[in-house]
Amino acid sequence: MGKLHTSLLLCASFSLLSGLLACTPDTSNSQNNSTVATQDGEGRLAGYQLGRYEAVRIIDVASQAELIDAIASAVPGDHIVLADGDWVDLDLVFSANGTQDAPIVLKAQTPGGVILTGQSALRISGEHLVVENLVFKDGYSPRNEVVSFRTDSETLANNVTVSGLVIDSYNNPSRTQREIWVALYGKNNKLVNSHLAFKFTSGPTLAVRLNTPESLENNHLIAYNYFGPRPIFGSNGGETFRIGTSHYSMEFSGTRVENNYFDRCSGEVEIISNKSRGNQFVGNSFYASRGTLTLRHGGDTVVENNYFDGKGQPYTGGVRVINPRQSVRNNYFKDLTGIRFSGALVVMNGVPNSPINRYHQVDGAVISDNIFENVSAIELGEGSDSERTAIPINTEFTNNTITNESGGTPFNLYDDMSGIRFEGNKTDNAPPDDIAYGFSISGDSPVASEGQPTPGIDKTRTGAAFYPKPEENTDPFEQGREISVPVKPDAIGEAIRNAEPGDILSLQQGGIYSEGQILLIDKPIRIIGPEDGGVTILFERNSLFNLSATGQLELKNLTISGQSSPDAKGNAVITSSNAAGAGNLSLTMDNIVVKDLDVNGGFSVLDVGRGTFFDHITVTNSSFENISGHVFKLDQETDDFGIYNAEYLTIENSTFSNIGGSVAKVYRGGKDESTFGPHIDVSRSSFENIRSAVLDLHGLQHGSFVDNMVAQAENIELVYTTGRPVFKVEANQFTTGDIDSFIDVEDVRN
Ligand code: CA
């Protein structure tokens, strides 16, 4: 980012600070002072200096009993200092009353030195409190929230600042258990310089709650935080952020969300679900995040000076506009590949006289001075259908710049554009005729990227200064050791138990490995046989591998046979569970032979556990034969909550013969439009004697069946339940039957 960028940020920061009366420059390093974390680095104003708090009394506490006593007797000006170390199962209530000039401070002895672990949680209520530099990790909250700005439904926090909070992978072991990591109630509260990353469970990472009058017109500030990776959740409820709910969406919230960094926040179609009036999103950066900042309910919200950089990643989007009087100004949208609900800019059609939980008409929106550089889609009138007939009105789209190196225009018009005025826009590719009057067209790219100020904030200026941010996606096996596994009973299990994450188990001797236990995979593990084959794995329990937590299993050059498995129904080579906690799983199989899963009925290759989720399952160059059950059984979520078991199943260049069940059986229930998956892609593979539907896919969103050979197989069964599912069928060969009778589609959408 260039020089101008810096100066622009400085202006934004100063103008905001001028509104904060309590702002005092930090000029002292005295131990008796506590300043809400600043990260100054280069002499720039980098954090929110929200005041300097003179400690009247410092109370060091080293046990839960001492801590509880200190809080109970706290008076304004007290600084309660938690001794460094692990605080296990600390279900803490911090309820006290400071004053504006002398808040009560609860802080770590050393930033990063105090770890709240096990089943810990923090509830805060009262006035003028400060909480600094607490780290939650290696456990999960015993409550619905990890940090709550209330101690019970009647007792709320006001004028409370939490800074330097870290919540890292602090997930309930059951990923479908709804929990919120930080819940703001009350008024005038602040969350600043905090780090929240790797939430795998249902429910937003952060929520601003408006559920009582005492929490309306709240004037909260959420600033300079680092929202780290939020992996794909596989259902609604994977938002990083939610402000309000549809029930309170007509209420005025007044939360300001400023200068935060959203890093790979890809839980679902809403990165942020704004469901209340009068909020401001200013100066934030969204990096490689799927979905959009969605102005889902409530009006009068401003989205200004933000930077959306999709890095060309799938489904990356910008802002989705719904409801009256929304403003989207001076934002920079770059390399965003999302379309439809996940476009760089989406202006929705509304529902006439909409119920509170549907889509209110866009009325009086201002979309101006934005730059769209190499984005796939600007969707106008999106969602137009027999219900959503209310077109955007009284809206202006002015002085925007749109450029696409690849040629073509990103604009898609789904309805009448007469309610949007287009003026003063610049583009390098002709927009659709209906709106062309509002554009000047230049052959050259009209965006002068060099020296152009880019809004948004740099990652290094967000989060907790003492807590490192995660790396970009790296190969987990890069640093792994190679462990040679001898041929003897239970040798693979022993090697896995002793392995570090990312280790590679090498079975290079060849021979028959026999395992008498189920092997827990709760870390990245690669098991690799010799390239010329010669390794067979037998297993004596009802499954061989159980994936749990963030288990990643890669199998290469192996034969797995079910011939030693117990004579019982429903065995599976690979299963998944929450035995070691919640997380996203993955499975890769390359050059694998799976055979003789026929000792009894329903013997599957993969049979997932309820409430478990695979980010991806990738199968290449493999063969599956004599299998009495399904090959990939991903159908455990049958209660229609919209939860499913795998985002991507990809099969290439593989053979399937003599299969009793389906090659893939997938169930994604529910009618909500909150997920991009599941995706099922099958290519260059052959299918012979498949005795159930080759693919049995309920509720998929994206699929393909391309360049395959089919002999003696039941049909592909597709049930379309929601969204705009796409299933591509191309270049397949059939030795019996034909394509027309091969694909059965049942469409149960409205
Ligand atoms: Ca949602």
XYZ file of N, CA and C and ligand atoms in Angstrom, residues 236-239 268-270 273 674, ligand 1:
28
model
N -26.074 -22.186 7.725
C -26.269 -20.847 8.259
C -25.665 -20.812 9.665
N -25.301 -19.622 10.143
C -24.721 -19.513 11.482
C -23.208 -19.409 11.465
N -22.624 -19.212 10.277
C -21.168 -19.080 10.186
C -20.716 -17.646 9.993
N -21.543 -16.676 10.440
C -21.165 -15.274 10.302
C -19.984 -14.954 11.232
N -19.807 -18.462 5.808
C -21.066 -18.637 5.042
C -21.258 -17.433 4.112
N -22.455 -17.214 3.576
C -22.637 -16.137 2.595
C -22.601 -14.746 3.226
N -22.757 -14.655 4.558
C -22.658 -13.366 5.224
C -21.374 -13.314 6.057
N -23.500 -9.879 9.139
C -24.931 -9.763 8.950
C -25.409 -8.558 9.759
N -27.893 -19.759 2.677
C -26.710 -19.226 3.357
C -25.414 -19.950 3.066
Ca -26.421 -16.061 7.945
